[in-house]
Amino acid sequence: MLPLLDAVPAIRGLRGRPRRKPRCLYADRGYDFDKYRRLLWKRGIKPMIARRGVAHGSGLGKVRWVVERASAWLHQFKRLRICYERRADLHQGFLELACSLECFRRLRTSF
């Protein structure tokens, strides 16, 4: 989790220097360890980690399913589901094209 957090690019705001870290971090029960909570608090990030053994209802699922839904949309493109490309730049191009097509489809159905 921490290398992924370090790879987050600067977050642009209204004015001033861009933020280098998020204000809070949402995570599922797999990251429910005091070690991660302490490290996040030490970095100034509020941990929003679901607790193990506690019933659902914390509200964390409302934020998390968006990413899983987007992954499911991209899996309808066979070329992305099974990575045929040897070069990373070609795969990145197909990924960007698929994201553009999905955005276009969602915008078209919303109007």
mmCIF file with all atom_site columns, C-alpha atoms in Angstrom:
data_model
loop_
_atom_site.group_PDB
_atom_site.id
_atom_site.type_symbol
_atom_site.label_atom_id
_atom_site.label_alt_id
_atom_site.label_comp_id
_atom_site.label_asym_id
_atom_site.label_entity_id
_atom_site.label_seq_id
_atom_site.pdbx_PDB_ins_code
_atom_site.Cartn_x
_atom_site.Cartn_y
_atom_site.Cartn_z
_atom_site.occupancy
_atom_site.B_iso_or_equiv
_atom_site.pdbx_formal_charge
_atom_site.auth_seq_id
_atom_site.auth_comp_id
_atom_site.auth_asym_id
_atom_site.auth_atom_id
_atom_site.pdbx_PDB_model_num
ATOM 1   C CA . MET A 1 1   ? 0.000   0.000   0.000   1.00 0.00 ? 1   MET A CA 1
ATOM 2   C CA . LEU A 1 2   ? 2.758   2.478   0.833   1.00 0.00 ? 2   LEU A CA 1
ATOM 3   C CA . PRO A 1 3   ? 4.612   2.253   -2.534  1.00 0.00 ? 3   PRO A CA 1
ATOM 4   C CA . LEU A 1 4   ? 1.283   2.854   -4.267  1.00 0.00 ? 4   LEU A CA 1
ATOM 5   C CA . LEU A 1 5   ? 0.657   5.856   -2.041  1.00 0.00 ? 5   LEU A CA 1
ATOM 6   C CA . ASP A 1 6   ? 4.120   7.236   -2.833  1.00 0.00 ? 6   ASP A CA 1
ATOM 7   C CA . ALA A 1 7   ? 3.386   6.966   -6.566  1.00 0.00 ? 7   ALA A CA 1
ATOM 8   C CA . VAL A 1 8   ? 0.351   9.289   -6.376  1.00 0.00 ? 8   VAL A CA 1
ATOM 9   C CA . PRO A 1 9   ? 1.109   12.402  -8.452  1.00 0.00 ? 9   PRO A CA 1
ATOM 10  C CA . ALA A 1 10  ? 0.683   15.923  -7.122  1.00 0.00 ? 10  ALA A CA 1
ATOM 11  C CA . ILE A 1 11  ? -2.942  16.940  -6.568  1.00 0.00 ? 11  ILE A CA 1
ATOM 12  C CA . ARG A 1 12  ? -3.771  20.311  -8.060  1.00 0.00 ? 12  ARG A CA 1
ATOM 13  C CA . GLY A 1 13  ? -5.884  22.700  -6.046  1.00 0.00 ? 13  GLY A CA 1
ATOM 14  C CA . LEU A 1 14  ? -7.128  26.212  -6.413  1.00 0.00 ? 14  LEU A CA 1
ATOM 15  C CA . ARG A 1 15  ? -3.989  28.117  -5.449  1.00 0.00 ? 15  ARG A CA 1
ATOM 16  C CA . GLY A 1 16  ? -0.570  27.533  -4.092  1.00 0.00 ? 16  GLY A CA 1
ATOM 17  C CA . ARG A 1 17  ? 1.698   24.529  -4.141  1.00 0.00 ? 17  ARG A CA 1
ATOM 18  C CA . PRO A 1 18  ? 0.038   21.271  -5.282  1.00 0.00 ? 18  PRO A CA 1
ATOM 19  C CA . ARG A 1 19  ? -0.706  18.691  -2.593  1.00 0.00 ? 19  ARG A CA 1
ATOM 20  C CA . ARG A 1 20  ? 1.715   15.763  -2.586  1.00 0.00 ? 20  ARG A CA 1
ATOM 21  C CA . LYS A 1 21  ? -0.556  13.457  -0.599  1.00 0.00 ? 21  LYS A CA 1
ATOM 22  C CA . PRO A 1 22  ? -4.279  12.833  -0.282  1.00 0.00 ? 22  PRO A CA 1
ATOM 23  C CA . ARG A 1 23  ? -6.257  13.961  2.757   1.00 0.00 ? 23  ARG A CA 1
ATOM 24  C CA . CYS A 1 24  ? -7.714  10.513  3.392   1.00 0.00 ? 24  CYS A CA 1
ATOM 25  C CA . LEU A 1 25  ? -7.285  6.963   2.104   1.00 0.00 ? 25  LEU A CA 1
ATOM 26  C CA . TYR A 1 26  ? -10.121 4.472   1.623   1.00 0.00 ? 26  TYR A CA 1
ATOM 27  C CA . ALA A 1 27  ? -9.205  0.792   1.952   1.00 0.00 ? 27  ALA A CA 1
ATOM 28  C CA . ASP A 1 28  ? -10.959 -2.523  2.501   1.00 0.00 ? 28  ASP A CA 1
ATOM 29  C CA . ARG A 1 29  ? -10.586 -5.070  5.300   1.00 0.00 ? 29  ARG A CA 1
ATOM 30  C CA . GLY A 1 30  ? -7.410  -6.501  3.799   1.00 0.00 ? 30  GLY A CA 1
ATOM 31  C CA . TYR A 1 31  ? -5.506  -3.459  5.091   1.00 0.00 ? 31  TYR A CA 1
ATOM 32  C CA . ASP A 1 32  ? -6.995  -3.505  8.605   1.00 0.00 ? 32  ASP A CA 1
ATOM 33  C CA . PHE A 1 33  ? -3.717  -3.469  10.545  1.00 0.00 ? 33  PHE A CA 1
ATOM 34  C CA . ASP A 1 34  ? -2.604  -0.982  13.161  1.00 0.00 ? 34  ASP A CA 1
ATOM 35  C CA . LYS A 1 35  ? 0.739   -0.752  11.369  1.00 0.00 ? 35  LYS A CA 1
ATOM 36  C CA . TYR A 1 36  ? -0.893  0.774   8.283   1.00 0.00 ? 36  TYR A CA 1
ATOM 37  C CA . ARG A 1 37  ? -3.052  3.102   10.357  1.00 0.00 ? 37  ARG A CA 1
ATOM 38  C CA . ARG A 1 38  ? -0.035  4.416   12.279  1.00 0.00 ? 38  ARG A CA 1
ATOM 39  C CA . LEU A 1 39  ? 2.004   4.950   9.111   1.00 0.00 ? 39  LEU A CA 1
ATOM 40  C CA . LEU A 1 40  ? -0.851  6.836   7.457   1.00 0.00 ? 40  LEU A CA 1
ATOM 41  C CA . TRP A 1 41  ? -1.445  9.064   10.493  1.00 0.00 ? 41  TRP A CA 1
ATOM 42  C CA . LYS A 1 42  ? 2.303   9.750   10.630  1.00 0.00 ? 42  LYS A CA 1
ATOM 43  C CA . ARG A 1 43  ? 2.156   10.958  7.019   1.00 0.00 ? 43  ARG A CA 1
ATOM 44  C CA . GLY A 1 44  ? -0.823  13.193  7.794   1.00 0.00 ? 44  GLY A CA 1
ATOM 45  C CA . ILE A 1 45  ? -3.358  11.036  5.958   1.00 0.00 ? 45  ILE A CA 1
ATOM 46  C CA . LYS A 1 46  ? -6.635  10.058  7.590   1.00 0.00 ? 46  LYS A CA 1
ATOM 47  C CA . PRO A 1 47  ? -7.110  6.269   7.219   1.00 0.00 ? 47  PRO A CA 1
ATOM 48  C CA . MET A 1 48  ? -10.634 5.188   6.268   1.00 0.00 ? 48  MET A CA 1
ATOM 49  C CA . ILE A 1 49  ? -10.060 1.445   6.554   1.00 0.00 ? 49  ILE A CA 1
ATOM 50  C CA . ALA A 1 50  ? -12.939 -0.976  7.118   1.00 0.00 ? 50  ALA A CA 1
ATOM 51  C CA . ARG A 1 51  ? -12.656 -3.014  10.319  1.00 0.00 ? 51  ARG A CA 1
ATOM 52  C CA . ARG A 1 52  ? -12.576 -6.803  10.324  1.00 0.00 ? 52  ARG A CA 1
ATOM 53  C CA . GLY A 1 53  ? -15.435 -8.554  12.051  1.00 0.00 ? 53  GLY A CA 1
ATOM 54  C CA . VAL A 1 54  ? -17.659 -5.473  11.945  1.00 0.00 ? 54  VAL A CA 1
ATOM 55  C CA . ALA A 1 55  ? -20.881 -5.498  9.955   1.00 0.00 ? 55  ALA A CA 1
ATOM 56  C CA . HIS A 1 56  ? -21.083 -3.447  6.767   1.00 0.00 ? 56  HIS A CA 1
ATOM 57  C CA . GLY A 1 57  ? -22.573 -0.006  6.961   1.00 0.00 ? 57  GLY A CA 1
ATOM 58  C CA . SER A 1 58  ? -19.466 2.110   7.317   1.00 0.00 ? 58  SER A CA 1
ATOM 59  C CA . GLY A 1 59  ? -20.150 3.702   3.934   1.00 0.00 ? 59  GLY A CA 1
ATOM 60  C CA . LEU A 1 60  ? -16.829 2.592   2.468   1.00 0.00 ? 60  LEU A CA 1
ATOM 61  C CA . GLY A 1 61  ? -18.508 0.385   -0.135  1.00 0.00 ? 61  GLY A CA 1
ATOM 62  C CA . LYS A 1 62  ? -20.226 3.414   -1.656  1.00 0.00 ? 62  LYS A CA 1
ATOM 63  C CA . VAL A 1 63  ? -16.874 4.777   -2.781  1.00 0.00 ? 63  VAL A CA 1
ATOM 64  C CA . ARG A 1 64  ? -15.078 1.540   -3.633  1.00 0.00 ? 64  ARG A CA 1
ATOM 65  C CA . TRP A 1 65  ? -17.448 -0.039  -6.152  1.00 0.00 ? 65  TRP A CA 1
ATOM 66  C CA . VAL A 1 66  ? -16.842 2.727   -8.698  1.00 0.00 ? 66  VAL A CA 1
ATOM 67  C CA . VAL A 1 67  ? -13.381 1.356   -9.504  1.00 0.00 ? 67  VAL A CA 1
ATOM 68  C CA . GLU A 1 68  ? -14.641 -2.218  -9.790  1.00 0.00 ? 68  GLU A CA 1
ATOM 69  C CA . ARG A 1 69  ? -17.434 -1.109  -12.120 1.00 0.00 ? 69  ARG A CA 1
ATOM 70  C CA . ALA A 1 70  ? -14.973 0.735   -14.360 1.00 0.00 ? 70  ALA A CA 1
ATOM 71  C CA . SER A 1 71  ? -12.771 -2.369  -14.533 1.00 0.00 ? 71  SER A CA 1
ATOM 72  C CA . ALA A 1 72  ? -15.790 -4.437  -15.537 1.00 0.00 ? 72  ALA A CA 1
ATOM 73  C CA . TRP A 1 73  ? -16.579 -1.962  -18.330 1.00 0.00 ? 73  TRP A CA 1
ATOM 74  C CA . LEU A 1 74  ? -13.038 -2.235  -19.669 1.00 0.00 ? 74  LEU A CA 1
ATOM 75  C CA . HIS A 1 75  ? -13.139 -6.039  -19.604 1.00 0.00 ? 75  HIS A CA 1
ATOM 76  C CA . GLN A 1 76  ? -15.605 -6.075  -22.473 1.00 0.00 ? 76  GLN A CA 1
ATOM 77  C CA . PHE A 1 77  ? -12.670 -5.128  -24.699 1.00 0.00 ? 77  PHE A CA 1
ATOM 78  C CA . LYS A 1 78  ? -10.969 -8.480  -25.293 1.00 0.00 ? 78  LYS A CA 1
ATOM 79  C CA . ARG A 1 79  ? -7.684  -6.907  -26.271 1.00 0.00 ? 79  ARG A CA 1
ATOM 80  C CA . LEU A 1 80  ? -7.417  -5.302  -22.823 1.00 0.00 ? 80  LEU A CA 1
ATOM 81  C CA . ARG A 1 81  ? -8.713  -8.290  -20.858 1.00 0.00 ? 81  ARG A CA 1
ATOM 82  C CA . ILE A 1 82  ? -6.052  -10.565 -22.341 1.00 0.00 ? 82  ILE A CA 1
ATOM 83  C CA . CYS A 1 83  ? -2.934  -8.496  -22.896 1.00 0.00 ? 83  CYS A CA 1
ATOM 84  C CA . TYR A 1 84  ? -1.706  -9.400  -26.378 1.00 0.00 ? 84  TYR A CA 1
ATOM 85  C CA . GLU A 1 85  ? 0.589   -6.428  -26.774 1.00 0.00 ? 85  GLU A CA 1
ATOM 86  C CA . ARG A 1 86  ? 4.284   -6.793  -26.107 1.00 0.00 ? 86  ARG A CA 1
ATOM 87  C CA . ARG A 1 87  ? 4.886   -3.067  -26.000 1.00 0.00 ? 87  ARG A CA 1
ATOM 88  C CA . ALA A 1 88  ? 3.503   -1.116  -23.062 1.00 0.00 ? 88  ALA A CA 1
ATOM 89  C CA . ASP A 1 89  ? 2.851   2.023   -25.139 1.00 0.00 ? 89  ASP A CA 1
ATOM 90  C CA . LEU A 1 90  ? 0.480   0.126   -27.470 1.00 0.00 ? 90  LEU A CA 1
ATOM 91  C CA . HIS A 1 91  ? -1.405  -1.321  -24.509 1.00 0.00 ? 91  HIS A CA 1
ATOM 92  C CA . GLN A 1 92  ? -1.628  2.168   -22.990 1.00 0.00 ? 92  GLN A CA 1
ATOM 93  C CA . GLY A 1 93  ? -3.016  3.504   -26.274 1.00 0.00 ? 93  GLY A CA 1
ATOM 94  C CA . PHE A 1 94  ? -5.719  0.815   -26.421 1.00 0.00 ? 94  PHE A CA 1
ATOM 95  C CA . LEU A 1 95  ? -6.557  1.481   -22.779 1.00 0.00 ? 95  LEU A CA 1
ATOM 96  C CA . GLU A 1 96  ? -6.992  5.197   -23.444 1.00 0.00 ? 96  GLU A CA 1
ATOM 97  C CA . LEU A 1 97  ? -9.114  4.452   -26.514 1.00 0.00 ? 97  LEU A CA 1
ATOM 98  C CA . ALA A 1 98  ? -11.342 2.107   -24.491 1.00 0.00 ? 98  ALA A CA 1
ATOM 99  C CA . CYS A 1 99  ? -11.738 4.704   -21.736 1.00 0.00 ? 99  CYS A CA 1
ATOM 100 C CA . SER A 1 100 ? -12.697 7.313   -24.336 1.00 0.00 ? 100 SER A CA 1
ATOM 101 C CA . LEU A 1 101 ? -15.281 4.983   -25.850 1.00 0.00 ? 101 LEU A CA 1
ATOM 102 C CA . GLU A 1 102 ? -16.778 4.220   -22.436 1.00 0.00 ? 102 GLU A CA 1
ATOM 103 C CA . CYS A 1 103 ? -16.995 7.920   -21.568 1.00 0.00 ? 103 CYS A CA 1
ATOM 104 C CA . PHE A 1 104 ? -18.671 8.594   -24.902 1.00 0.00 ? 104 PHE A CA 1
ATOM 105 C CA . ARG A 1 105 ? -21.203 5.790   -24.308 1.00 0.00 ? 105 ARG A CA 1
ATOM 106 C CA . ARG A 1 106 ? -22.022 7.026   -20.804 1.00 0.00 ? 106 ARG A CA 1
ATOM 107 C CA . LEU A 1 107 ? -22.424 10.602  -21.965 1.00 0.00 ? 107 LEU A CA 1
ATOM 108 C CA . ARG A 1 108 ? -24.591 9.557   -24.902 1.00 0.00 ? 108 ARG A CA 1
ATOM 109 C CA . THR A 1 109 ? -26.988 7.605   -22.669 1.00 0.00 ? 109 THR A CA 1
ATOM 110 C CA . SER A 1 110 ? -27.231 10.379  -20.063 1.00 0.00 ? 110 SER A CA 1
ATOM 111 C CA . PHE A 1 111 ? -28.669 12.943  -22.509 1.00 0.00 ? 111 PHE A CA 1
#
